[in-house]
Short mmCIF file of the C-alpha atoms (twelve columns), coordinates in Angstrom:
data_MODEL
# 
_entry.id   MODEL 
# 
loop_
_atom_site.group_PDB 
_atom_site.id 
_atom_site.type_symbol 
_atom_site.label_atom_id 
_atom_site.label_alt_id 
_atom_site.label_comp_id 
_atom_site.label_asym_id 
_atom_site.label_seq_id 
_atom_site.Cartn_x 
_atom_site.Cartn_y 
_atom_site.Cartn_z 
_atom_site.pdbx_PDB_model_num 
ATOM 1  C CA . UNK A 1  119.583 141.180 114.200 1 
ATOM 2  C CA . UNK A 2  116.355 139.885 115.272 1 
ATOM 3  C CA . UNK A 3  115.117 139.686 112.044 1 
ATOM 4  C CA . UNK A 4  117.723 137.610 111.000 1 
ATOM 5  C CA . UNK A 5  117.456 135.203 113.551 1 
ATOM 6  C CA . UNK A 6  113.739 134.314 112.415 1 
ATOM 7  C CA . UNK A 7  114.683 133.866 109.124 1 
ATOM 8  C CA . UNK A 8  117.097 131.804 110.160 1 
ATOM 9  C CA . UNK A 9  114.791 129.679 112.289 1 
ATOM 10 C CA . UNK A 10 111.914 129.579 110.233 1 
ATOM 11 C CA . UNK A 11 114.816 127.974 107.157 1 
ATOM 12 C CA . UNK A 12 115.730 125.625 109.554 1 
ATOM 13 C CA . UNK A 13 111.954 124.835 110.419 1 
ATOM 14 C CA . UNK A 14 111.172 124.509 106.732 1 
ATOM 15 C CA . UNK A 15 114.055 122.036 105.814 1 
ATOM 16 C CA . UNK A 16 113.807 119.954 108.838 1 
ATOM 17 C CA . UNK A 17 110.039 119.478 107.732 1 
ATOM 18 C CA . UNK A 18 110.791 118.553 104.251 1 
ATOM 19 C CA . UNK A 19 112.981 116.130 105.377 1 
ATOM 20 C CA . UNK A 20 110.404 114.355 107.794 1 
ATOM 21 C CA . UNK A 21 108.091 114.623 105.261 1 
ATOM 22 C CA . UNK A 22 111.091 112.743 102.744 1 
ATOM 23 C CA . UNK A 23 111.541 109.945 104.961 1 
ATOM 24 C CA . UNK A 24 108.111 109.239 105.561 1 
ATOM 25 C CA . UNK A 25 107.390 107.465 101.895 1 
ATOM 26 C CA . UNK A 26 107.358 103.864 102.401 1 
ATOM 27 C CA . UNK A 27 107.873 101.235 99.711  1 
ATOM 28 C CA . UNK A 28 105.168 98.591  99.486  1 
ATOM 29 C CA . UNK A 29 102.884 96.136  97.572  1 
ATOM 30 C CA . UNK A 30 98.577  95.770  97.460  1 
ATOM 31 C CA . UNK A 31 97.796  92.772  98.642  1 
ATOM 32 C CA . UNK A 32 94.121  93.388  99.325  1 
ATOM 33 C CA . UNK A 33 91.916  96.112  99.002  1 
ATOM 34 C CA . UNK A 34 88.174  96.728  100.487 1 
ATOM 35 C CA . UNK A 35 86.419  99.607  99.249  1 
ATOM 36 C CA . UNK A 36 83.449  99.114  101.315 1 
ATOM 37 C CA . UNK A 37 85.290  99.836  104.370 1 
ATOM 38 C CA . UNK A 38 87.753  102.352 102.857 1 
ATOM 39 C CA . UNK A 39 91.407  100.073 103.849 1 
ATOM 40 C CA . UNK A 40 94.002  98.351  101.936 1 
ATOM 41 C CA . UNK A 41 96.565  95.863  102.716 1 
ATOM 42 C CA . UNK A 42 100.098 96.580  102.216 1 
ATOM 43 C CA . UNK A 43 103.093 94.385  102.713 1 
ATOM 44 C CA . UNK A 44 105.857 96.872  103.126 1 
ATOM 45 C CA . UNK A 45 109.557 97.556  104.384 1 
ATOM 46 C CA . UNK A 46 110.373 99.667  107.663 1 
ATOM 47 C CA . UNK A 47 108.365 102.168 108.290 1 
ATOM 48 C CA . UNK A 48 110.651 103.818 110.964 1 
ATOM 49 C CA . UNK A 49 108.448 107.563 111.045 1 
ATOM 50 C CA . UNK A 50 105.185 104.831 112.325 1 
ATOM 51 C CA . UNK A 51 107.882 103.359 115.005 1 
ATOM 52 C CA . UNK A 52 107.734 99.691  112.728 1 
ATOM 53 C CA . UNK A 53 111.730 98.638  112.388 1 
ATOM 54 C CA . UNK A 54 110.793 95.281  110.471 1 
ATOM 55 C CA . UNK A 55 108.967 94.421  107.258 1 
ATOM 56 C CA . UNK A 56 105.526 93.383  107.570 1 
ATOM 57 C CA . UNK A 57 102.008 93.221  105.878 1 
ATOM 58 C CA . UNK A 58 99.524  95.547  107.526 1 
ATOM 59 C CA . UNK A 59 96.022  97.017  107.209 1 
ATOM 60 C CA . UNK A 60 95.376  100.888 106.853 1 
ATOM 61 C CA . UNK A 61 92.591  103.152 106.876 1 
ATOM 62 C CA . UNK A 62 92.799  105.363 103.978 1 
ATOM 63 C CA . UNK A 63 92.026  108.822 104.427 1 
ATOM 64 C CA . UNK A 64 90.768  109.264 100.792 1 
ATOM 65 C CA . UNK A 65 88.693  106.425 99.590  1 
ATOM 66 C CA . UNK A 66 89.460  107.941 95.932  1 
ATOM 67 C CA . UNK A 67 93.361  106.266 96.517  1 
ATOM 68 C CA . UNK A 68 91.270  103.140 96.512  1 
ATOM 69 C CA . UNK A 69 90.754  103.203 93.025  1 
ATOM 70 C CA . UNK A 70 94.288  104.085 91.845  1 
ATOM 71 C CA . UNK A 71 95.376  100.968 92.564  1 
ATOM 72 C CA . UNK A 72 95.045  97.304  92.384  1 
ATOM 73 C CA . UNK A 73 96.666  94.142  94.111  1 
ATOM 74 C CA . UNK A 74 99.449  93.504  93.183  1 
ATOM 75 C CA . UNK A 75 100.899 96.700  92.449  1 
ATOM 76 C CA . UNK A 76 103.672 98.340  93.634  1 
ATOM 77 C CA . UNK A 77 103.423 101.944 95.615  1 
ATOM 78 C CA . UNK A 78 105.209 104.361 97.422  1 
ATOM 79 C CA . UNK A 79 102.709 105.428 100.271 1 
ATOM 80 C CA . UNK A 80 102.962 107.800 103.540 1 
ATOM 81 C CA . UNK A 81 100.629 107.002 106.250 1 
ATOM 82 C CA . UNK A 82 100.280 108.529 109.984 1 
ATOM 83 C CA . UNK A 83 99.120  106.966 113.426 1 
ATOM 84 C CA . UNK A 84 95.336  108.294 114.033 1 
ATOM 85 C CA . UNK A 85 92.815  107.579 117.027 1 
ATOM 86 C CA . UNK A 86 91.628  105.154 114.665 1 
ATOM 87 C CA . UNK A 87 94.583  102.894 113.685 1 
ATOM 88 C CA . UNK A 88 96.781  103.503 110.870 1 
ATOM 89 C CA . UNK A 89 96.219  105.700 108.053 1 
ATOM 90 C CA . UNK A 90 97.453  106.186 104.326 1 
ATOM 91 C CA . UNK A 91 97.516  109.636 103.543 1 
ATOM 92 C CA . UNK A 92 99.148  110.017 100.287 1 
ATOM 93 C CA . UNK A 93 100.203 106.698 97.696  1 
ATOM 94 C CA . UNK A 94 100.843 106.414 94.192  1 
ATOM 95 C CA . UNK A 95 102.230 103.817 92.335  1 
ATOM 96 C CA . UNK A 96 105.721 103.070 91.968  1 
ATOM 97 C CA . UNK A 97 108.101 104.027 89.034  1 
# 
């Protein structure tokens, strides 16, 4: 019985995860990017798992300069980004479909 409540647990765990990790892509648009200090401007809807209700355009920190160079203004992107001791950061973008 034990055994089945970990299982159990750890499913729950592992869905409620994926669906954080689902709601944290955010919808936006380059409007500036500066390679020399590794951030990008993006003007993007809510971003309700970073606590912003409203549209707005915002600098991050990127965590991998490399996303940098995937991209150019103008485009459109689906990003996720987290709150770090150092601001904002984009941790995972591509551009939109």
């Amino acid at each position: 019985m034990n055994r089945i409540i970990r299982i159990a647990a750890a499913l729950a765990l592992t869905a409620s995860l994926a669906t954080a990790a689902f709601a944290a892509s955010i919808s936006g648009e380059v409007k500036k990017i500066d390679e020399g200090a590794g951030k990008i401007t993006l003007k993007h809807g809510p971003a309700k798992n970073l606590g912003m209700e409203e549209p707005m355009t915002m600098v991050y920190r990127v965590k991998d300069p490399a996303l940098l160079k995937q991209v150019k203004v103008g485009d459109k992107v689906t990003f996720e980004a987290e709150e770090a001791p150092a601001g904002y950061t984009v941790t995972k973008m591509e551009k939109a479909k």
